XYZ file of C-alpha atoms in Angstrom:
565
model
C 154.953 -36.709 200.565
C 151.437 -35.791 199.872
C 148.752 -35.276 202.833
C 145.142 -36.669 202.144
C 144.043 -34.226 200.906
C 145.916 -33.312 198.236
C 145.413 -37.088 197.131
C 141.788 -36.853 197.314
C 141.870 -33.705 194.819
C 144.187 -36.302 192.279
C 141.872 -38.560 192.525
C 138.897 -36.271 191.737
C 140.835 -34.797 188.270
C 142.004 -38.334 187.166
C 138.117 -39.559 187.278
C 137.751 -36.615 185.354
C 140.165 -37.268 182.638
C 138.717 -40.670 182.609
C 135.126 -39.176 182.109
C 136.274 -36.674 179.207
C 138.077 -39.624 177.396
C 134.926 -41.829 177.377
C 132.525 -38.652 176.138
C 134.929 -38.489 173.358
C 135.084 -41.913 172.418
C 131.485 -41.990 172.753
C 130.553 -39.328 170.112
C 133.343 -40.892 167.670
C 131.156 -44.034 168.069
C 127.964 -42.500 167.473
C 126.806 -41.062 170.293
C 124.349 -38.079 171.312
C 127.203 -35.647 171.209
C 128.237 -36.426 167.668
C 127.080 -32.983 166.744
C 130.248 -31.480 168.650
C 132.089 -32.825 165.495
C 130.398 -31.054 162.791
C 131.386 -31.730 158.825
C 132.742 -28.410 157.046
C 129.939 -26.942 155.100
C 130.171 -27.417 151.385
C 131.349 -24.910 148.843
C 129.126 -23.279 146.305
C 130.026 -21.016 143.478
C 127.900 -18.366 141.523
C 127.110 -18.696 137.748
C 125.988 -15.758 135.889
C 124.978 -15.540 132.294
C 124.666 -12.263 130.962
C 120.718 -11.353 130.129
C 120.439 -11.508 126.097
C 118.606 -8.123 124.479
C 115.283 -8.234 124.544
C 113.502 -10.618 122.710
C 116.281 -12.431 121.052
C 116.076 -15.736 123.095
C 116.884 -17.629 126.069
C 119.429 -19.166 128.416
C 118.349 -22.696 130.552
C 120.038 -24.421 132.934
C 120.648 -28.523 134.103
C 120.698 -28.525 137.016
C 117.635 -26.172 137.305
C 118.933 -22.401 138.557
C 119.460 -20.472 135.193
C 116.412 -19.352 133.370
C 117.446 -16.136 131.787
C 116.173 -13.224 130.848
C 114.180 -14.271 133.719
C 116.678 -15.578 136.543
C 119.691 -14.885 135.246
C 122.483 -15.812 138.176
C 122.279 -19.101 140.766
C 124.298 -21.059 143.355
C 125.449 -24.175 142.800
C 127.868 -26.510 144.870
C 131.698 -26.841 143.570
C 132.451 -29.337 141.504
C 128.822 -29.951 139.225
C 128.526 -29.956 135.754
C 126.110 -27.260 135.089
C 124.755 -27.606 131.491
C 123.388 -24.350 129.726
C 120.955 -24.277 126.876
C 120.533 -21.507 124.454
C 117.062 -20.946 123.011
C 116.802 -18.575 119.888
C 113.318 -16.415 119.599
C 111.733 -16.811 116.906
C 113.616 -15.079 113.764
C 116.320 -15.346 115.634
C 119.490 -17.490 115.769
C 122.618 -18.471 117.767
C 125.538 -17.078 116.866
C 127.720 -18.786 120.355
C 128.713 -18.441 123.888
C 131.540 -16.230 124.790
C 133.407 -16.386 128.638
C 133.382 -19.671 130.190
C 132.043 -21.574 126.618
C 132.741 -20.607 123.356
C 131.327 -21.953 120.177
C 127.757 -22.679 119.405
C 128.004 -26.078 120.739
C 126.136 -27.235 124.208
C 127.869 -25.213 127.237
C 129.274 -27.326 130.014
C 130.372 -25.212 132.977
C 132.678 -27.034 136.010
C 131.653 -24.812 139.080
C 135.267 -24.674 140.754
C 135.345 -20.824 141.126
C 133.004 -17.997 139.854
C 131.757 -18.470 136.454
C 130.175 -15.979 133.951
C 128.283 -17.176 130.012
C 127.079 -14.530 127.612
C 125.081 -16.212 124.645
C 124.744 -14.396 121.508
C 121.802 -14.082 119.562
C 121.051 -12.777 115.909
C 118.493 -11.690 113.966
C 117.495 -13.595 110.558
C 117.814 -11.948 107.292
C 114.483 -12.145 105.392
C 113.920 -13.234 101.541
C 111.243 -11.972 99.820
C 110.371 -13.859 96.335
C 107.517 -12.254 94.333
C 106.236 -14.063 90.689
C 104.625 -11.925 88.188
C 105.007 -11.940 84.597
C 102.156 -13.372 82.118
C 102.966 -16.487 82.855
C 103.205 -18.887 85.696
C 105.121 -20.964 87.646
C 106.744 -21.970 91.228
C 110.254 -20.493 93.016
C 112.233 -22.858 95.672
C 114.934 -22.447 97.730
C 118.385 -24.567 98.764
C 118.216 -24.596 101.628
C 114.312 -25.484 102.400
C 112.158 -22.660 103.147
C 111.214 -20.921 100.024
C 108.406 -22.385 98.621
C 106.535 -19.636 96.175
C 103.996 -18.489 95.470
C 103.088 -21.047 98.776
C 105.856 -19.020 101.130
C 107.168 -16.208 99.444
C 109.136 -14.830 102.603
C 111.079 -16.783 104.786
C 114.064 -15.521 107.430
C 117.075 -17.517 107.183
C 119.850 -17.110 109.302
C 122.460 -14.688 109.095
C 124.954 -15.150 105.943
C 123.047 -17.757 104.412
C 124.290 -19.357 101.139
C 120.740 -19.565 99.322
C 119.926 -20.917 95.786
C 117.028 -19.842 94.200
C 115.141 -22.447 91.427
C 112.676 -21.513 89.169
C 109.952 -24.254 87.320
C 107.704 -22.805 85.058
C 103.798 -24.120 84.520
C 102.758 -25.905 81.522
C 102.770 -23.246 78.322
C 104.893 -21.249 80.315
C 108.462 -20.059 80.335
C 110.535 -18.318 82.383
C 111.859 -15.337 81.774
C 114.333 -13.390 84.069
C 115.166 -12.629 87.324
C 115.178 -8.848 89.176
C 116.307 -7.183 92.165
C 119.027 -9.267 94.236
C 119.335 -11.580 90.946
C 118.941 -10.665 87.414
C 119.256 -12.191 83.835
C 118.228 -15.798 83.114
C 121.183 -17.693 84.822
C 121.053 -19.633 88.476
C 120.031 -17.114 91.068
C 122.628 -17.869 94.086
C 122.872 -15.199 96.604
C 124.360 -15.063 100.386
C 122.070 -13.482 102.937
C 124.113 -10.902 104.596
C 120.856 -8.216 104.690
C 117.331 -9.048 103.986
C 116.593 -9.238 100.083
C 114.072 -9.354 97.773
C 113.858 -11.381 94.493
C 111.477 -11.358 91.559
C 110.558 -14.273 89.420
C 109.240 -13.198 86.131
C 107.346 -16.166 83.924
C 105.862 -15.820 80.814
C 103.188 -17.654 78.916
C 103.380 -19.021 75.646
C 100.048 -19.250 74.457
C 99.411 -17.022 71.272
C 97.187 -15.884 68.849
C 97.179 -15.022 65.354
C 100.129 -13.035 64.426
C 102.071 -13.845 68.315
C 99.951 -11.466 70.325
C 99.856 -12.764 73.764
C 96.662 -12.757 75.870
C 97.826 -12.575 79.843
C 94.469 -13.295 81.434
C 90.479 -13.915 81.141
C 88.174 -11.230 82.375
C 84.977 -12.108 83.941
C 82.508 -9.372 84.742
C 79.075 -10.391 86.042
C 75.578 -7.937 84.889
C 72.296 -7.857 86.482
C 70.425 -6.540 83.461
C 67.171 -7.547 85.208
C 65.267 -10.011 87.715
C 65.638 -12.884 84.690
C 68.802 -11.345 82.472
C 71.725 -11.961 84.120
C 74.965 -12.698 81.814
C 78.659 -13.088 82.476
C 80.675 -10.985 80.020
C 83.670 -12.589 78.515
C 87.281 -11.186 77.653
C 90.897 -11.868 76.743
C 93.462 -9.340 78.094
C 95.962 -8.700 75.572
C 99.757 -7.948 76.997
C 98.957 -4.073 76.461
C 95.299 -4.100 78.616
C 93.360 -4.006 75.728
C 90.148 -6.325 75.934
C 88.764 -8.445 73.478
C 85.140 -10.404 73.710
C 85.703 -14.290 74.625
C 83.911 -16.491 71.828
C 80.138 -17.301 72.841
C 80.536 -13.964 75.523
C 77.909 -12.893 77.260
C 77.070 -16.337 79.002
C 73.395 -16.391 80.405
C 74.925 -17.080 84.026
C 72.886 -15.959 87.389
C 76.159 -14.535 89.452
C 75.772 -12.322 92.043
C 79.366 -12.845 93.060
C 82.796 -14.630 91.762
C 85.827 -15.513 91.739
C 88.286 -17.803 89.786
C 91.002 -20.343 90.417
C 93.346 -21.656 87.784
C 90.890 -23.287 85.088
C 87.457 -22.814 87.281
C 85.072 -20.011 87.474
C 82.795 -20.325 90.627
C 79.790 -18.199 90.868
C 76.717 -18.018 93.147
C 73.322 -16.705 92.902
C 72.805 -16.949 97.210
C 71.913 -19.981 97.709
C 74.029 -22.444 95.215
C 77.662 -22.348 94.143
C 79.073 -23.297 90.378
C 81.871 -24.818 88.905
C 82.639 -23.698 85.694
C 85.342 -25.085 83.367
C 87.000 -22.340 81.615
C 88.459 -23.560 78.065
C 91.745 -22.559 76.765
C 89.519 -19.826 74.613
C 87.712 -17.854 77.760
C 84.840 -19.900 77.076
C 83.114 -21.008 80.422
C 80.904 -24.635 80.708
C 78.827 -25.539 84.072
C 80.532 -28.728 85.333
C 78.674 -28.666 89.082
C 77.086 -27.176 91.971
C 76.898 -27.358 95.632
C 73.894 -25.716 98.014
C 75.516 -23.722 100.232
C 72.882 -23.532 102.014
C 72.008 -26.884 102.557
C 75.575 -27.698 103.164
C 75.459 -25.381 106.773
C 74.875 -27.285 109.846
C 72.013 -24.008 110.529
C 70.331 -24.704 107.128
C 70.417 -20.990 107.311
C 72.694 -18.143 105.303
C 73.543 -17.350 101.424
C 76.914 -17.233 100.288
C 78.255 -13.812 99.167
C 81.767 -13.115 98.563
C 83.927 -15.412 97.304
C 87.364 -16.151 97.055
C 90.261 -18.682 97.509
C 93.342 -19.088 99.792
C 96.510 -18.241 97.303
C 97.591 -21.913 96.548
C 93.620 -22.063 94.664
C 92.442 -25.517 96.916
C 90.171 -24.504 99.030
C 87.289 -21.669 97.846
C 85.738 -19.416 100.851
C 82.236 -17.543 101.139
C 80.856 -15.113 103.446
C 77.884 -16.958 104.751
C 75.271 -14.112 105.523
C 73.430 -14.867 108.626
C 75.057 -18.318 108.416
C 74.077 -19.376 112.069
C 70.508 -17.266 111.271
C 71.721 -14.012 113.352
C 75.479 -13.179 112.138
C 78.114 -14.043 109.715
C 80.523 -17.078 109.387
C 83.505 -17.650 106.298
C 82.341 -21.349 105.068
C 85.540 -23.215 103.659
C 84.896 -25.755 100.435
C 87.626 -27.943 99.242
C 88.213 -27.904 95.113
C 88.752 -30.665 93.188
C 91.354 -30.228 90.923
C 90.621 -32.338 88.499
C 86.307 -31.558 88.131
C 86.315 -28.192 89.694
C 83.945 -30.091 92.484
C 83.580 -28.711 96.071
C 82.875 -30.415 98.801
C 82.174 -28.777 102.420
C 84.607 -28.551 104.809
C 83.454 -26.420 107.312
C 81.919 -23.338 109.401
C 84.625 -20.793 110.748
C 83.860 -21.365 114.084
C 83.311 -17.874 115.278
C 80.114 -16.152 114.130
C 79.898 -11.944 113.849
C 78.022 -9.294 111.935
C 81.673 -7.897 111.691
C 82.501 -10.500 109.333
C 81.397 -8.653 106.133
C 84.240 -8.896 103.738
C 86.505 -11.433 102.199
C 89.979 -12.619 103.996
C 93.398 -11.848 102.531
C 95.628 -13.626 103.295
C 99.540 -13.630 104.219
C 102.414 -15.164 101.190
C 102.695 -18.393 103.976
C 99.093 -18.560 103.426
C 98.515 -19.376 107.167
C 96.741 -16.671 107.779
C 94.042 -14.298 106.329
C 92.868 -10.550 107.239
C 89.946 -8.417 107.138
C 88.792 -4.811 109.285
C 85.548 -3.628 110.109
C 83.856 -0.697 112.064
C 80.416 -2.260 111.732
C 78.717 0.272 113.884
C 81.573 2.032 115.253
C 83.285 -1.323 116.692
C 87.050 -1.040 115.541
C 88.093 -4.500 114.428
C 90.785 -5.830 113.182
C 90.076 -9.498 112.766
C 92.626 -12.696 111.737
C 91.911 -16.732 110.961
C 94.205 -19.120 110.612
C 93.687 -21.286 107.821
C 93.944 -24.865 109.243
C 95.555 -28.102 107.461
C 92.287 -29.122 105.622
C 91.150 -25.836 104.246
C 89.265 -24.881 107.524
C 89.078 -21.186 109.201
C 90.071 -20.476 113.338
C 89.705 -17.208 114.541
C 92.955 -15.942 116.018
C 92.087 -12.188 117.062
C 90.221 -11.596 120.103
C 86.625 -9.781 119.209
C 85.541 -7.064 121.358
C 89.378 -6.014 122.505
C 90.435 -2.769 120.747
C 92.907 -3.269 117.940
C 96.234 -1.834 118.417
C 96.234 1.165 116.349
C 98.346 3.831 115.083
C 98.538 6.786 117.820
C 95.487 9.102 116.047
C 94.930 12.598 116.205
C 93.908 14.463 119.487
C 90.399 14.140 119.914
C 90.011 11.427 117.242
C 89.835 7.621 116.797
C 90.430 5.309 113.909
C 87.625 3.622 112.057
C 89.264 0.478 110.344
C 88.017 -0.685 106.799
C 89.750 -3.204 104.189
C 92.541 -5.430 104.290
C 94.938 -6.284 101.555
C 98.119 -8.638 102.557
C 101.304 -8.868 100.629
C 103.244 -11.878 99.829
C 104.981 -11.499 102.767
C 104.108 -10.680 105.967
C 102.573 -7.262 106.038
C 99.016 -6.212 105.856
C 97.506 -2.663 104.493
C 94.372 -1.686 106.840
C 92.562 1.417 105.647
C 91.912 4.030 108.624
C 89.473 6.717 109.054
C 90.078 9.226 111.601
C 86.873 9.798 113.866
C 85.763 12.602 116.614
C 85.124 10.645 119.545
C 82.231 13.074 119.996
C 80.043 12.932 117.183
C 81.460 10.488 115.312
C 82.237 12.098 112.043
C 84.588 11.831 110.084
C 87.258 14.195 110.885
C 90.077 13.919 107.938
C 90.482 11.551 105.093
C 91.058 7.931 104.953
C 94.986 7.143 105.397
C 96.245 3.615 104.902
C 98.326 1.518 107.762
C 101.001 -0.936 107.312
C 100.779 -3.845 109.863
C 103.360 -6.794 110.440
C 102.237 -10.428 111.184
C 104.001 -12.427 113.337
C 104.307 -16.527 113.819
C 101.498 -16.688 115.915
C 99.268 -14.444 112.996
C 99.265 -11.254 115.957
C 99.579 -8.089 113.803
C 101.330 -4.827 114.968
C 101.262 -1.424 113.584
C 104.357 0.063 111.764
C 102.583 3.100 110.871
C 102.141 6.747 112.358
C 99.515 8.966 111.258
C 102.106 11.541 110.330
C 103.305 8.690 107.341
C 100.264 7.202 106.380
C 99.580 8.497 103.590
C 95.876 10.089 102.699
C 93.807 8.524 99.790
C 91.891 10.999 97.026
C 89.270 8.757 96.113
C 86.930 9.821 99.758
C 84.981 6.858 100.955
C 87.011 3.758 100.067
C 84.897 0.696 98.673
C 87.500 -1.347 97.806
C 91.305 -1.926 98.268
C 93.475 -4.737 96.744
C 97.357 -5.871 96.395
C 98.758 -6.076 93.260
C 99.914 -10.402 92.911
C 103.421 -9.320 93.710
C 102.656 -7.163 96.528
C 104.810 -4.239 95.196
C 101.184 -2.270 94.499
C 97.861 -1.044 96.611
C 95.116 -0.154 94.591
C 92.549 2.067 96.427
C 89.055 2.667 95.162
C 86.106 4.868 95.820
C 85.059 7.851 94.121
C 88.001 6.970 91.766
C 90.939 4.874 92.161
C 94.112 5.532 93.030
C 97.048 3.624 93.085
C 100.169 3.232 95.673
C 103.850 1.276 96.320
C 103.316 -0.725 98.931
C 106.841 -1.433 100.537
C 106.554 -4.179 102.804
C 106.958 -2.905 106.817
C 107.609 0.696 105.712
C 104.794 3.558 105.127
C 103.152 3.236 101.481
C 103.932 5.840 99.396
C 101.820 7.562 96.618
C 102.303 6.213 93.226
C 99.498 7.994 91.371
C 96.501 10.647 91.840
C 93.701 10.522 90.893
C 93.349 7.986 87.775
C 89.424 8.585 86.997
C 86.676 10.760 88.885
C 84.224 7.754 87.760
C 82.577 5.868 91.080
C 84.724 2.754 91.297
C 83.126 -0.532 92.959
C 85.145 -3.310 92.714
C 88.859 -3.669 91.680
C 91.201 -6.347 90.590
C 94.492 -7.069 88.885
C 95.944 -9.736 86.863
C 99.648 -10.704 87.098
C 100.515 -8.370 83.990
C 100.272 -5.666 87.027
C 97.051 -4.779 84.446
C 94.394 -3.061 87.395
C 90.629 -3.450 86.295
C 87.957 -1.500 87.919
C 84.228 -1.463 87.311
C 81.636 0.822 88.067
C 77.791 0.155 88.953
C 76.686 3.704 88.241
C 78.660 4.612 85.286
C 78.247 0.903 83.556
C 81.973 1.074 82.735
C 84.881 -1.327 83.259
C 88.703 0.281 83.410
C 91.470 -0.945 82.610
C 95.273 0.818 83.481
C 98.630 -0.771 82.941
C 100.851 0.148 86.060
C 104.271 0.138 86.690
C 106.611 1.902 88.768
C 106.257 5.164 86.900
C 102.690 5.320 87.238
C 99.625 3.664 85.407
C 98.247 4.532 81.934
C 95.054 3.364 80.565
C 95.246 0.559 78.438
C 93.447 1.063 74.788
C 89.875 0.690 74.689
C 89.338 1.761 77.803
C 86.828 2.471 79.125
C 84.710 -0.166 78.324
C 80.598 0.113 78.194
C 79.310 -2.767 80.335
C 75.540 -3.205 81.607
C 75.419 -2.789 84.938
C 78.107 -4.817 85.895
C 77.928 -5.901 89.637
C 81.534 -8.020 90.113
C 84.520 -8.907 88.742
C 86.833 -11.979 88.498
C 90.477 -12.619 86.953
C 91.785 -15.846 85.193
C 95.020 -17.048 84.424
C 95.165 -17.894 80.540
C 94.548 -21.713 79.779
């Protein structure tokens, strides 16, 4: 039997029972205790892609967490679809995932454990097509890319089956093919290395007894104040020169240059058209004022020359904006020979003071300067309509070859092949007195998409030029040869991203001022002083001077190739 108390104390732990039931059924109903029955906490898993080399591309993640090279591991709960992207850089392609994907297709990953991607990314084999020959004509590729002499050098991806087809211009024929394809049949190759291809046209036009004449010579005299003449010639398929019909023409040209079947020529002020006839023979067709057609009303065209397709003619506007230099851009008619303003390059610079060359995609073209000791190495892009946009940032120090201790580099000239690569004359400099300090060696630079240029070169490869002080430098049509002039000329390979390499010494003593080739690979130099013009056949055993040469020319002051009608 129990005693009071002990019934009292029952009491007291069944009103406790009853208490801890209702807490419970409180908090299973929502109550302010709810958190005493907390949810597990849910799983998550770790994804890791494996960082690609340097430079070769990217891996991107939906849901966001991946961004690699950048963030390449991240958390993500079990059980989502995580969806990686692989991004090539440019030149480069993707060649598939390996671990948790494989293939090249889109990567789905199902976080239920610990995942790790690697993507794989290679680099693009390059072909190179170069045209010479006396004739002309246009190379394209299967697949799309090759476009010549447009875009000579494309990168294709690895293993590529491409087809190469030729069409030759109007009196022309094509001939053969050399270097990764050769005879006259279909040129088919697979890209399993970079390769280069040659196109070789030739022209049918004749004379007499079949000799062929490759090109028109043009070479512009200031006998005097009020006798100033253009001198005439046909290039015969040896070098040797022979006087155009009607040559000299009494032409005022300070400067020229020629496109197809137009001469254009200015005195400083106006531009000309001329119509060159299937003979050499030249006729004014029209005329622009330059220097009406600047915004400034100020300047005088110089230098002339055209972007490689031929439709669009530049100048070097001196003092265009009344203080410093602009490149004016002039559409050409192809049908009159007509131009028609397009436009001041934007930027304005007494370091503009020589012509652009520009790249095979003809995107983008390329000069130096050290116009009082400012190194420059200066780039435009050439814009849909003909236009000019400064790419390189004035004023910042080019990148430059490593030079000697004590020394800087004083860039000159620019000469671009059909590819991608740019020679830029260097002279080394004491960064005391600012002499000279060693002869002029020649860079090789490399373009990329954006038109940014980067040294290949060292100053232990450059190689040195002979010819002292150079005053002019130009690429061969199939950028396979650098002719350097000065007091002389000289002539090198040019080899794309690797150093240039001698090809000749010293070809003449003579003062050399302005140099030019045709697509014969004939080189033609003239000289002020010496009233001469040159003439040397080159090919890859050296250069011999064609017959004739030299020839006696009253002071000729500039010279302009053009292709045979």
């Amino acid at each position: 039997m129990c005693s009071p108390r002990s019934g009292a104390l029952l009491f007291r732990s069944f009103v406790s029972l009853l208490s801890l039931i209702a807490i419970v059924s409180f908090a299973s109903c929502g109550g302010g205790t709810k958190a005493l029955l907390r949810p597990p906490a849910t799983q998550t898993y770790q994804l890791s892609v494996t960082p690609p080399a340097s430079g070769t591309g990217s891996v991107t993640s939906t849901p966001p967490g991946i961004d690699c090279p950048t963030t390449c591991s991240a958390a993500f709960p079990q059980s989502t679809q995580v969806k990686l992207s692989a991004a090539p850089a440019n030149n480069y392609f993707f060649d598939g995932w390996t671990g948790a994907c494989s293939g090249t297709a889109l990567c789905t990953v199902s976080m239920t454990g610990t995942e790790k991607v690697s993507a794989t990314f290679d680099p693009g084999e390059v072909l190179t097509v170069s045209i010479t020959g006396t004739g002309a004509g246009t190379v394209t590729s299967t697949p799309s890319g090759i476009s010549c002499p447009t875009i000579c050098s494309f990168t294709f991806p690895p293993n590529t089956p491409v087809t190469l087809s030729e069409t030759p211009g109007s009196n022309d024929a094509f001939s053969s093919w050399a270097g990764a394809c050769t005879g006259g049949a279909n040129c088919s190759v697979t890209l399993d290395a970079s390769m280069s291809i040659t196109a070789n046209f030739s022209s049918e036009n004749g004379s007499g007894g079949g000799s062929q004449f490759a090109t028109f010579v043009y070479i512009a005299s200031n006998k005097s104040a009020s006798n100033n003449e253009i001198a005439a010639y046909q290039s015969h398929s040896n070098g040797q020169l022979t006087p155009v019909a009607g040559s000299p023409f009494a032409v005022n040209a300070a400067y020229m240059t020629a496109s197809g079947k137009y001469l254009f020529t200015t005195d400083g002020t106006n531009i000309y058209t001329y119509a060159v006839a299937s003979d050499g023979g030249i006729a004014q067709t029209s005329s622009i004022d330059a220097n009406q057609s600047n915004p400034n009303h100020c300047g005088s065209p110089i230098s002339l020359f055209t972007d490689r397709t031929g439709s669009t003619l530049y100048d070097l506007d001196y003092v265009s904006d009344c203080a410093n230099n602009q490149y004016g851009s002039f559409s050409i008619d192809s049908s009159t020979g007509a131009l028609t303003f397009i436009a001041l390059s934007g930027a304005a610079s007494p370091v503009f003071n020589k012509p652009l060359s520009f790249l095979g995609n003809d995107m983008y073209g390329y000069s130096a300067s050290c116009w009082h000791y400012i190194q420059e190495i200066y780039g435009f892009q050439r814009n849909s309509d003909g236009s000019l946009t400064l790419v390189s940032d004035l004023g910042s120090a080019p990148p430059m070859p490593t030079p000697p201790p004590g020394d800087t580099y004083c860039p000159w000239l620019a000469a671009a092949d059909t590819g991608n690569h740019v020679a830029i004359t260097l002279s080394a400099m004491n960064v005391s007195s600012f002499q000279a300090d060693g002869p002029t060696q020649i860079a090789v630079y490399t373009a990329d998409g954006a038109g940014n240029l980067s040294p290949n070169s060292t100053a232990a490869d450059m190689p040195e030029v002979v010819v002292g002080n150079v005053s002019d430098m130009q690429m061969s049509p199939a950028g396979n040869y650098l002719a350097v002039a000065g007091t002389g000329l000289q002539v090198f390979n040019f080899n794309g991203a690797n150093p240039v390499t001698q090809l000749t010494g010293l070809l003449t003593n003579t003062p050399i001022d302005q140099i030019a080739w045709d697509h014969s690979n004939h080189l033609y130099a003239i000289s002020h002083s010496a009233g001469q013009l040159f003439v040397f056949t080159v090919t890859s055993d050296g250069a011999t001077q064609a017959p004739g040469s030299p020839y006696n020319v009253t002071v000729p002051v500039n010279i302009a190739i053009g292709p045979s009608q």
